[in-house]
Amino acid sequence: MSDEPIKVVEEEKPKPKKNKTPEEIEAAKAKKEAKAKKQKAPKPTKKPKPTKKPKAPKATKKPKAPKPTKKPKAKATGEKEEGVKPAKPPTLEEEEDVKPARPPTLEEEGVKPARPPTLEEEEEKLLIELGWDRLIPPVTTKGPGWAEPLEPDLDRVPGGYPINKEITTTEVIMYIPEEATTTPFIGPWYEEYDYGDLADKKLEEEAEKARKEKAEKAERLRKKWEEEEEERLKQMSVHVEPKKCPPLGLESHRVEDDQLLASSQSHHGFAAQRGRLNMQGSVNEDDVHGGGWCAEPEERNHWFEVDARREVEFTGVITQGRNSEQQEDFVSSYFIAFSNDSRDWTTLHDGYAEWLFYGNVDKDTPVMSQFDVPVVARYIRILPQSWNGSLCLRAEVLACQLPSHFRSENEVNTSDDLDFRHHNYKEMRQMMKVINEECPNITRIYNIGKSSQGLKMYAMEISDNPGEHETGEPEFRYTAGLHGNEALGRELVLLLMQFLCKEYNDDNPRVRRLVEGVRIHLVPSLNPDAYELAFEMGSEMGNWALGHWTEEGYDIFQNFPDLNSILWGAEDRGWVPRIVPNHHIPLPENFFNGSIAVETKAIISWMERTPFVLGANLQGGEKVVAYPFDMQRPPKSVTDGQGSRHGRRPDVEHEMNEETWARIQRQNEGALRETPDDTMFRWLAMSYAHSHLTMTENYRGSCHADDMTGGQGIINRASWKPVVGSMNDFSYLHTNCFEISIFLGCDKFPHESELPLEWENNRESLLSFIEQVHRGIKGIVRDVEGNLLANATISVEGIRHDVKTAAGGDYWRLLNPGEYRVTAKADGHTPQTRLCMVGYDSGATSCSFTLAKSNWDRIKQIMALNGQRPIRLVTKTNAVSTAGAGGGVTGTAGGTAASSNPQNAERLRRLRLMRLRRLRLQRLRANVTTTLATTTTTTTTTTTAPTTKPKTESTTSWYDSWFPVDSWSTENPFDGVIFESVPTQDYPFEYKIDY
């Protein structure tokens, strides 16, 4: 196979070449060198670029082709002489260095120019340049008579120096493979590229590169923005959590009225002074006391200004809408501006533009806006930009006082080391436990019941003998938290616990007298469910009503039985005190089956089992002390000839009942009703108000209107804000306890920083009011055998309100200094009256009683034999009865007639009642005061007929038009009320009907 191409080559061989001269060889070499320089890279063979494109990526390049100037070593067929090395082709660097010393031309050497190379020479040159001479070995013909042709002048080297040794050359015959049989890597690397695909690839690569650059640019921008934001946050790291400052005092009225200014006002009732947080307007919308500041709608620039009177750090504002039952007015957005001279104002910026704060979305909920950085200034303005309805707002400003030598109102250096902060339910319980551990010998923790959510209403007893009632030691109570959002009273009670414990351990003589002489009960929270709701919102952020009611929606203070209506109704009918007592009025029938809170039931049970003498409930929202009655009594009207009350329709008399009458009493706006102990209540209220540091300061008025106390700091609740079924009225009419309401301040939920100031304002008042429990008389009621008499009645002449003895026979009656005739009465015992003196010295006057047994035991036996019917009170002149000529029956005769015919007896009874009623109406018209003659009780059974239904004449005379004639019966309207005892009737008495 290898011989055929050789033969072909030999047949196609041209004529034998002539030997090359040295000049021709040198010229060929020079030509090769010149071509080698031009062919440094395969650029000459590349096709021209269709468009200007970026260079092809390196990854697509093939391995570099061997250098064209590197000539392969030509080996003879084993005839290479030793010591002769083939000349190494020069490199490009060497060729560049050789450039200056170019070889002499043929003309310079005197040789004729060489002829053009033949095809074989060109082929050989191309093989050498392409590097195929290495891949295909040379073919040498070996045969007899074959001699290798020699080229002339081969014994000369470049430079013209001959070589001594003989040099033989071998002609190389190589097989040029066809293009179809080329193997990989044989052809040049640039011939394998598809330049059309390469252009598309380049376009795709450029598009991908553009996408990557765009993504990288976006990523760089994002990272840059994040870095800038992080850097900005780092710079603001000190103020990431805005500085918390207390309120300046708009709600609490520490900011005076002259510190508030505004651009305008709609009318007098809506001036800038009304723009305080939680300001309450009058019920009458047109009154001079509006529920906020309202601007004049014709004005263009609106502002509300607060003057702090010194430079402070402003950190935020709280806004609220107008308090109104009919309108929905509030500011929805505003700017804030500051000034130090009230002339040049600077609007607060957020770093980019004027900072627009978003305000309220309703009229009641407060909205707080805090500044990132505190602003030091004296004046601050709220610039409303948008609003709903009319432009009205209420506001509070948050500010911290700057350090200076001037004393600030927010900073009080109290001498008491107490815990001045707000406590939630768990913290309150933990604090009470800590106090009990510090003073175990004088404190005891117990609970009076549970709330609707199951939270216990804890109480702490502070006494020298906690856990039991000591004879002769009065019981006192402070209660707070009836309304959950009134947190100041709760904290003051907790502070009082700490104070009494610490001062008792420090041997404070005043505190020791209180602890050893009074059994003190402190209840910090009667509505724990609502307080947790208000505590979660925090100070200043709960509106006026949030947390006011229980979880079930009851106002505990007004959720007690309405005993006022029962008492006043009985007084109008002359049933007091013989049928309805003026004290310890029993609860209405089925009261606990009605709408009553769980907390109220627990409080009533606690009141009934503990003989409290004096108490106070701490509330908020105003600064005043209110005393009972809390309910108004309608004015008394003279009945007309038809027996109807003024204003009552005669045609609906038969539909009237107790509940309807009580409802009319509540709705009727009439004259107020003072208690029989009004002077004592006024003294109790003044003892607290005048001991308070600021309660009697009336120059600033009240919290929401003008001063209604005349500078005294006390008021009758019925003349101020009358309520029905209050805790104070119930306590006075159902128990021995005299209770008042203490409104501690305008701010229901003050900031923690204000607690030291409030403690200093109220500390002396809290202690002084406890000491009033010893004002009046006290004593023990016994029988002649020395037994203690419980539930004995203590009456004071001139005061139509009695008290009862406790289970141990001891009693306390609060009285002002003076001289009093006091009577002690008990069932089965003869009453005893004493003259008791009450002085101005501290401590109650001792006034004890010893009662002898009476004939009431025999009277009760007779009543038991007659079905517990009351015994008729008759005079001696009527002891012997006769039959009337006109057929009227009286005395025994009436009894005989009644026994013969029960139907006639009922008719006669009703006729007698109607006659008595007519007689009473005649006396009313004549305005005559009736005084009954002295009567005695008879025990002779012959004077009363056993078959008749005995009824006292004085009892029947009290029925009036309140009860319809057709529905009269032998039942007493108060039979559903169980009375424990009836006042003694075995001594002379007289009474006057109070019309």
mmCIF file of C-alpha atoms in Angstrom, residues 145-413:
data_model
loop_
_atom_site.group_PDB
_atom_site.id
_atom_site.type_symbol
_atom_site.label_atom_id
_atom_site.label_comp_id
_atom_site.label_asym_id
_atom_site.label_seq_id
_atom_site.Cartn_x
_atom_site.Cartn_y
_atom_site.Cartn_z
ATOM 1 C CA GLY A 145 22.222 1.995 -7.922
ATOM 2 C CA TRP A 146 20.140 4.630 -6.188
ATOM 3 C CA ALA A 147 22.107 7.630 -5.059
ATOM 4 C CA GLU A 148 20.806 10.593 -3.112
ATOM 5 C CA PRO A 149 21.086 13.754 -5.167
ATOM 6 C CA LEU A 150 23.268 16.420 -3.780
ATOM 7 C CA GLU A 151 22.705 20.117 -3.940
ATOM 8 C CA PRO A 152 25.695 22.225 -4.800
ATOM 9 C CA ASP A 153 27.355 24.385 -2.198
ATOM 10 C CA LEU A 154 25.784 22.525 0.701
ATOM 11 C CA ASP A 155 29.127 22.514 2.389
ATOM 12 C CA ARG A 156 28.766 26.192 3.102
ATOM 13 C CA VAL A 157 27.022 27.636 6.110
ATOM 14 C CA PRO A 158 25.420 31.052 6.189
ATOM 15 C CA GLY A 159 28.225 33.453 6.221
ATOM 16 C CA GLY A 160 30.241 31.728 3.525
ATOM 17 C CA TYR A 161 32.297 29.439 5.717
ATOM 18 C CA PRO A 162 32.717 25.954 4.333
ATOM 19 C CA ILE A 163 32.327 22.871 6.405
ATOM 20 C CA ASN A 164 35.166 20.458 6.157
ATOM 21 C CA LYS A 165 33.086 17.416 6.691
ATOM 22 C CA GLU A 166 30.921 16.024 3.933
ATOM 23 C CA ILE A 167 27.225 16.666 4.311
ATOM 24 C CA THR A 168 24.670 14.439 2.694
ATOM 25 C CA THR A 169 21.021 15.404 2.172
ATOM 26 C CA THR A 170 18.001 13.192 1.787
ATOM 27 C CA GLU A 171 14.991 14.058 -0.315
ATOM 28 C CA VAL A 172 11.820 13.596 1.655
ATOM 29 C CA ILE A 173 8.818 12.240 -0.189
ATOM 30 C CA MET A 174 5.645 12.619 1.896
ATOM 31 C CA TYR A 175 2.018 11.577 1.338
ATOM 32 C CA ILE A 176 -0.433 14.432 1.491
ATOM 33 C CA PRO A 177 -3.698 13.084 2.871
ATOM 34 C CA GLU A 178 -6.996 14.029 1.361
ATOM 35 C CA GLU A 179 -9.205 16.541 3.071
ATOM 36 C CA ALA A 180 -11.880 13.940 3.753
ATOM 37 C CA THR A 181 -9.431 11.814 5.701
ATOM 38 C CA THR A 182 -8.142 14.618 7.920
ATOM 39 C CA THR A 183 -8.089 13.779 11.572
ATOM 40 C CA PRO A 184 -8.956 16.167 14.436
ATOM 41 C CA PHE A 185 -6.379 18.719 15.341
ATOM 42 C CA ILE A 186 -4.677 18.292 11.897
ATOM 43 C CA GLY A 187 -6.413 21.224 10.271
ATOM 44 C CA PRO A 188 -5.851 24.762 11.570
ATOM 45 C CA TRP A 189 -8.027 25.774 14.523
ATOM 46 C CA TYR A 190 -9.589 28.724 12.799
ATOM 47 C CA GLU A 191 -10.972 26.643 9.909
ATOM 48 C CA GLU A 192 -13.391 24.782 12.278
ATOM 49 C CA TYR A 193 -15.353 27.889 13.441
ATOM 50 C CA ASP A 194 -18.842 28.591 12.168
ATOM 51 C CA TYR A 195 -18.715 32.331 12.063
ATOM 52 C CA GLY A 196 -22.505 32.711 11.658
ATOM 53 C CA ASP A 197 -23.163 30.798 14.857
ATOM 54 C CA LEU A 198 -20.358 32.692 16.504
ATOM 55 C CA ALA A 199 -22.068 36.001 15.749
ATOM 56 C CA ASP A 200 -25.345 34.729 17.235
ATOM 57 C CA LYS A 201 -23.496 33.465 20.246
ATOM 58 C CA LYS A 202 -21.801 36.794 20.625
ATOM 59 C CA LEU A 203 -25.180 38.565 20.489
ATOM 60 C CA GLU A 204 -26.590 36.220 23.104
ATOM 61 C CA GLU A 205 -23.506 36.679 25.235
ATOM 62 C CA GLU A 206 -23.811 40.439 24.921
ATOM 63 C CA ALA A 207 -27.495 40.291 25.888
ATOM 64 C CA GLU A 208 -26.705 37.995 28.832
ATOM 65 C CA LYS A 209 -23.889 40.259 29.811
ATOM 66 C CA ALA A 210 -26.230 43.276 29.667
ATOM 67 C CA ARG A 211 -28.764 41.441 31.826
ATOM 68 C CA LYS A 212 -26.091 40.497 34.297
ATOM 69 C CA GLU A 213 -24.799 44.039 34.372
ATOM 70 C CA LYS A 214 -28.322 45.340 34.950
ATOM 71 C CA ALA A 215 -28.904 42.813 37.747
ATOM 72 C CA GLU A 216 -25.538 43.618 39.251
ATOM 73 C CA LYS A 217 -26.320 47.312 39.052
ATOM 74 C CA ALA A 218 -29.676 46.760 40.759
ATOM 75 C CA GLU A 219 -28.004 44.633 43.414
ATOM 76 C CA ARG A 220 -25.354 47.295 43.918
ATOM 77 C CA LEU A 221 -28.044 49.946 44.282
ATOM 78 C CA ARG A 222 -29.973 47.771 46.720
ATOM 79 C CA LYS A 223 -26.883 47.109 48.773
ATOM 80 C CA LYS A 224 -26.007 50.760 48.658
ATOM 81 C CA TRP A 225 -29.512 51.689 49.830
ATOM 82 C CA GLU A 226 -29.350 49.107 52.603
ATOM 83 C CA GLU A 227 -25.978 50.396 53.681
ATOM 84 C CA GLU A 228 -27.255 53.954 53.675
ATOM 85 C CA GLU A 229 -30.345 52.934 55.634
ATOM 86 C CA GLU A 230 -28.225 50.979 58.081
ATOM 87 C CA GLU A 231 -25.893 53.894 58.429
ATOM 88 C CA ARG A 232 -28.832 56.227 59.010
ATOM 89 C CA LEU A 233 -30.236 53.865 61.637
ATOM 90 C CA LYS A 234 -26.813 53.680 63.247
ATOM 91 C CA GLN A 235 -26.716 57.433 63.398
ATOM 92 C CA MET A 236 -30.206 57.371 64.912
ATOM 93 C CA SER A 237 -29.504 54.399 67.156
ATOM 94 C CA VAL A 238 -29.793 56.583 70.221
ATOM 95 C CA HIS A 239 -33.366 57.518 69.269
ATOM 96 C CA VAL A 240 -34.657 54.265 67.783
ATOM 97 C CA GLU A 241 -36.679 53.938 70.970
ATOM 98 C CA PRO A 242 -38.226 57.410 71.377
ATOM 99 C CA LYS A 243 -37.522 59.059 74.659
ATOM 100 C CA LYS A 244 -40.393 58.565 77.065
ATOM 101 C CA CYS A 245 -41.456 61.668 78.936
ATOM 102 C CA PRO A 246 -44.384 62.341 81.268
ATOM 103 C CA PRO A 247 -47.273 64.588 80.274
ATOM 104 C CA LEU A 248 -46.794 68.282 80.751
ATOM 105 C CA GLY A 249 -50.050 68.489 82.682
ATOM 106 C CA LEU A 250 -52.932 69.638 80.486
ATOM 107 C CA GLU A 251 -55.261 66.904 81.728
ATOM 108 C CA SER A 252 -54.218 67.168 85.367
ATOM 109 C CA HIS A 253 -54.531 70.990 85.236
ATOM 110 C CA ARG A 254 -50.927 71.594 86.283
ATOM 111 C CA VAL A 255 -50.801 73.659 83.099
ATOM 112 C CA GLU A 256 -52.777 76.794 83.897
ATOM 113 C CA ASP A 257 -55.463 78.256 81.660
ATOM 114 C CA ASP A 258 -53.285 81.225 80.704
ATOM 115 C CA GLN A 259 -50.688 78.843 79.254
ATOM 116 C CA LEU A 260 -53.116 77.738 76.536
ATOM 117 C CA LEU A 261 -53.713 79.861 73.440
ATOM 118 C CA ALA A 262 -55.414 79.287 70.103
ATOM 119 C CA SER A 263 -55.810 81.026 66.791
ATOM 120 C CA SER A 264 -59.556 81.398 67.302
ATOM 121 C CA GLN A 265 -62.599 79.855 68.921
ATOM 122 C CA SER A 266 -66.018 79.064 67.579
ATOM 123 C CA HIS A 267 -67.724 80.564 70.640
ATOM 124 C CA HIS A 268 -67.098 81.116 74.327
ATOM 125 C CA GLY A 269 -67.717 77.546 75.417
ATOM 126 C CA PHE A 270 -64.980 76.167 73.156
ATOM 127 C CA ALA A 271 -61.971 78.297 74.065
ATOM 128 C CA ALA A 272 -58.385 77.044 74.153
ATOM 129 C CA GLN A 273 -58.752 76.274 77.863
ATOM 130 C CA ARG A 274 -61.209 73.515 76.936
ATOM 131 C CA GLY A 275 -58.631 71.753 74.778
ATOM 132 C CA ARG A 276 -57.354 69.476 77.525
ATOM 133 C CA LEU A 277 -57.183 65.710 77.129
ATOM 134 C CA ASN A 278 -60.368 63.956 78.353
ATOM 135 C CA MET A 279 -62.138 67.256 78.987
ATOM 136 C CA GLN A 280 -65.844 66.550 79.522
ATOM 137 C CA GLY A 281 -68.476 68.859 78.147
ATOM 138 C CA SER A 282 -71.792 69.780 79.660
ATOM 139 C CA VAL A 283 -74.909 67.787 78.918
ATOM 140 C CA ASN A 284 -76.312 70.867 77.255
ATOM 141 C CA GLU A 285 -74.424 71.311 73.990
ATOM 142 C CA ASP A 286 -75.041 75.073 74.033
ATOM 143 C CA ASP A 287 -73.641 75.518 77.526
ATOM 144 C CA VAL A 288 -70.502 77.546 78.215
ATOM 145 C CA HIS A 289 -68.555 74.378 79.007
ATOM 146 C CA GLY A 290 -67.770 72.642 75.732
ATOM 147 C CA GLY A 291 -66.042 69.319 75.291
ATOM 148 C CA GLY A 292 -62.891 70.628 73.595
ATOM 149 C CA TRP A 293 -61.319 73.516 71.696
ATOM 150 C CA CYS A 294 -63.105 74.380 68.469
ATOM 151 C CA ALA A 295 -61.743 76.879 65.933
ATOM 152 C CA GLU A 296 -63.610 79.562 64.034
ATOM 153 C CA PRO A 297 -64.442 78.079 60.613
ATOM 154 C CA GLU A 298 -63.850 81.416 58.842
ATOM 155 C CA GLU A 299 -60.185 81.480 59.811
ATOM 156 C CA ARG A 300 -57.547 80.189 57.385
ATOM 157 C CA ASN A 301 -54.590 79.459 59.685
ATOM 158 C CA HIS A 302 -55.436 77.368 62.714
ATOM 159 C CA TRP A 303 -53.178 76.559 65.632
ATOM 160 C CA PHE A 304 -53.327 75.434 69.250
ATOM 161 C CA GLU A 305 -50.427 76.654 71.409
ATOM 162 C CA VAL A 306 -49.029 75.511 74.761
ATOM 163 C CA ASP A 307 -46.562 77.584 76.761
ATOM 164 C CA ALA A 308 -44.360 75.467 79.053
ATOM 165 C CA ARG A 309 -43.028 78.645 80.756
ATOM 166 C CA ARG A 310 -39.501 77.294 80.472
ATOM 167 C CA GLU A 311 -37.446 75.320 77.995
ATOM 168 C CA VAL A 312 -38.291 71.645 78.050
ATOM 169 C CA GLU A 313 -37.692 68.594 75.877
ATOM 170 C CA PHE A 314 -40.812 67.978 73.822
ATOM 171 C CA THR A 315 -41.106 64.325 72.791
ATOM 172 C CA GLY A 316 -44.670 63.963 71.522
ATOM 173 C CA VAL A 317 -48.315 64.960 71.620
ATOM 174 C CA ILE A 318 -51.583 63.121 72.257
ATOM 175 C CA THR A 319 -54.728 64.245 70.471
ATOM 176 C CA GLN A 320 -58.388 63.471 70.944
ATOM 177 C CA GLY A 321 -61.659 64.611 69.394
ATOM 178 C CA ARG A 322 -64.417 66.679 70.916
ATOM 179 C CA ASN A 323 -66.516 65.230 73.723
ATOM 180 C CA SER A 324 -70.063 65.399 72.438
ATOM 181 C CA GLU A 325 -73.138 63.202 72.396
ATOM 182 C CA GLN A 326 -74.267 64.502 69.025
ATOM 183 C CA GLN A 327 -71.235 65.616 66.997
ATOM 184 C CA GLU A 328 -68.288 63.631 65.644
ATOM 185 C CA ASP A 329 -65.527 66.258 65.474
ATOM 186 C CA PHE A 330 -61.809 65.457 65.440
ATOM 187 C CA VAL A 331 -58.531 66.415 63.723
ATOM 188 C CA SER A 332 -57.135 63.792 61.346
ATOM 189 C CA SER A 333 -53.719 65.313 60.444
ATOM 190 C CA TYR A 334 -51.526 68.147 61.664
ATOM 191 C CA PHE A 335 -48.036 69.682 61.713
ATOM 192 C CA ILE A 336 -45.989 70.498 64.802
ATOM 193 C CA ALA A 337 -44.061 73.757 65.229
ATOM 194 C CA PHE A 338 -41.726 75.004 67.972
ATOM 195 C CA SER A 339 -40.510 78.357 69.173
ATOM 196 C CA ASN A 340 -38.551 79.954 71.966
ATOM 197 C CA ASP A 341 -40.059 83.424 71.680
ATOM 198 C CA SER A 342 -43.543 82.689 70.257
ATOM 199 C CA ARG A 343 -42.674 84.712 67.122
ATOM 200 C CA ASP A 344 -40.299 82.651 65.015
ATOM 201 C CA TRP A 345 -41.667 79.170 64.521
ATOM 202 C CA THR A 346 -39.911 76.102 63.133
ATOM 203 C CA THR A 347 -42.001 73.287 61.726
ATOM 204 C CA LEU A 348 -40.795 69.816 62.583
ATOM 205 C CA HIS A 349 -39.193 67.950 59.638
ATOM 206 C CA ASP A 350 -38.730 64.246 59.150
ATOM 207 C CA GLY A 351 -35.522 64.693 57.121
ATOM 208 C CA TYR A 352 -37.228 65.160 53.749
ATOM 209 C CA ALA A 353 -40.149 67.507 54.272
ATOM 210 C CA GLU A 354 -42.423 68.898 56.941
ATOM 211 C CA TRP A 355 -43.524 66.025 59.121
ATOM 212 C CA LEU A 356 -47.254 65.436 58.745
ATOM 213 C CA PHE A 357 -48.652 63.614 61.758
ATOM 214 C CA TYR A 358 -51.793 61.514 61.467
ATOM 215 C CA GLY A 359 -54.347 62.185 64.170
ATOM 216 C CA ASN A 360 -57.637 60.656 65.208
ATOM 217 C CA VAL A 361 -60.166 58.453 63.474
ATOM 218 C CA ASP A 362 -62.862 58.927 66.119
ATOM 219 C CA LYS A 363 -63.667 61.459 68.814
ATOM 220 C CA ASP A 364 -62.908 59.420 71.937
ATOM 221 C CA THR A 365 -59.754 57.340 71.400
ATOM 222 C CA PRO A 366 -56.492 59.204 72.161
ATOM 223 C CA VAL A 367 -53.725 58.929 69.549
ATOM 224 C CA MET A 368 -50.076 59.470 70.469
ATOM 225 C CA SER A 369 -47.490 60.896 68.051
ATOM 226 C CA GLN A 370 -43.877 60.714 69.201
ATOM 227 C CA PHE A 371 -40.879 62.605 67.829
ATOM 228 C CA ASP A 372 -37.776 60.685 66.788
ATOM 229 C CA VAL A 373 -35.550 63.268 68.439
ATOM 230 C CA PRO A 374 -36.575 65.396 71.429
ATOM 231 C CA VAL A 375 -36.958 69.066 70.617
ATOM 232 C CA VAL A 376 -35.852 71.640 73.168
ATOM 233 C CA ALA A 377 -38.148 74.663 73.143
ATOM 234 C CA ARG A 378 -40.549 76.634 75.276
ATOM 235 C CA TYR A 379 -43.590 76.863 73.005
ATOM 236 C CA ILE A 380 -45.242 74.178 70.936
ATOM 237 C CA ARG A 381 -48.032 74.511 68.407
ATOM 238 C CA ILE A 382 -50.362 72.000 66.812
ATOM 239 C CA LEU A 383 -51.230 73.096 63.260
ATOM 240 C CA PRO A 384 -54.339 71.182 62.086
ATOM 241 C CA GLN A 385 -54.368 70.329 58.376
ATOM 242 C CA SER A 386 -57.455 68.152 57.995
ATOM 243 C CA TRP A 387 -60.380 67.319 60.222
ATOM 244 C CA ASN A 388 -63.745 65.608 60.385
ATOM 245 C CA GLY A 389 -66.803 67.748 61.027
ATOM 246 C CA SER A 390 -65.778 70.895 62.863
ATOM 247 C CA LEU A 391 -62.181 71.636 63.763
ATOM 248 C CA CYS A 392 -62.161 70.548 67.412
ATOM 249 C CA LEU A 393 -59.547 68.794 69.491
ATOM 250 C CA ARG A 394 -58.357 67.926 72.974
ATOM 251 C CA ALA A 395 -54.644 67.423 73.538
ATOM 252 C CA GLU A 396 -51.849 66.537 75.922
ATOM 253 C CA VAL A 397 -48.146 67.351 75.450
ATOM 254 C CA LEU A 398 -45.315 65.017 76.464
ATOM 255 C CA ALA A 399 -42.225 66.794 77.765
ATOM 256 C CA CYS A 400 -39.243 66.240 80.059
ATOM 257 C CA GLN A 401 -37.885 68.923 82.315
ATOM 258 C CA LEU A 402 -34.316 70.021 81.661
ATOM 259 C CA PRO A 403 -31.838 69.714 84.539
ATOM 260 C CA SER A 404 -31.653 72.975 86.430
ATOM 261 C CA HIS A 405 -31.635 74.366 89.923
ATOM 262 C CA PHE A 406 -35.344 75.193 89.675
ATOM 263 C CA ARG A 407 -37.747 72.735 91.214
ATOM 264 C CA SER A 408 -40.140 71.112 88.774
ATOM 265 C CA GLU A 409 -43.714 70.101 89.555
ATOM 266 C CA ASN A 410 -43.078 66.670 88.081
ATOM 267 C CA GLU A 411 -40.136 66.051 90.388
ATOM 268 C CA VAL A 412 -40.928 65.490 94.056
ATOM 269 C CA ASN A 413 -38.325 64.376 96.535
#
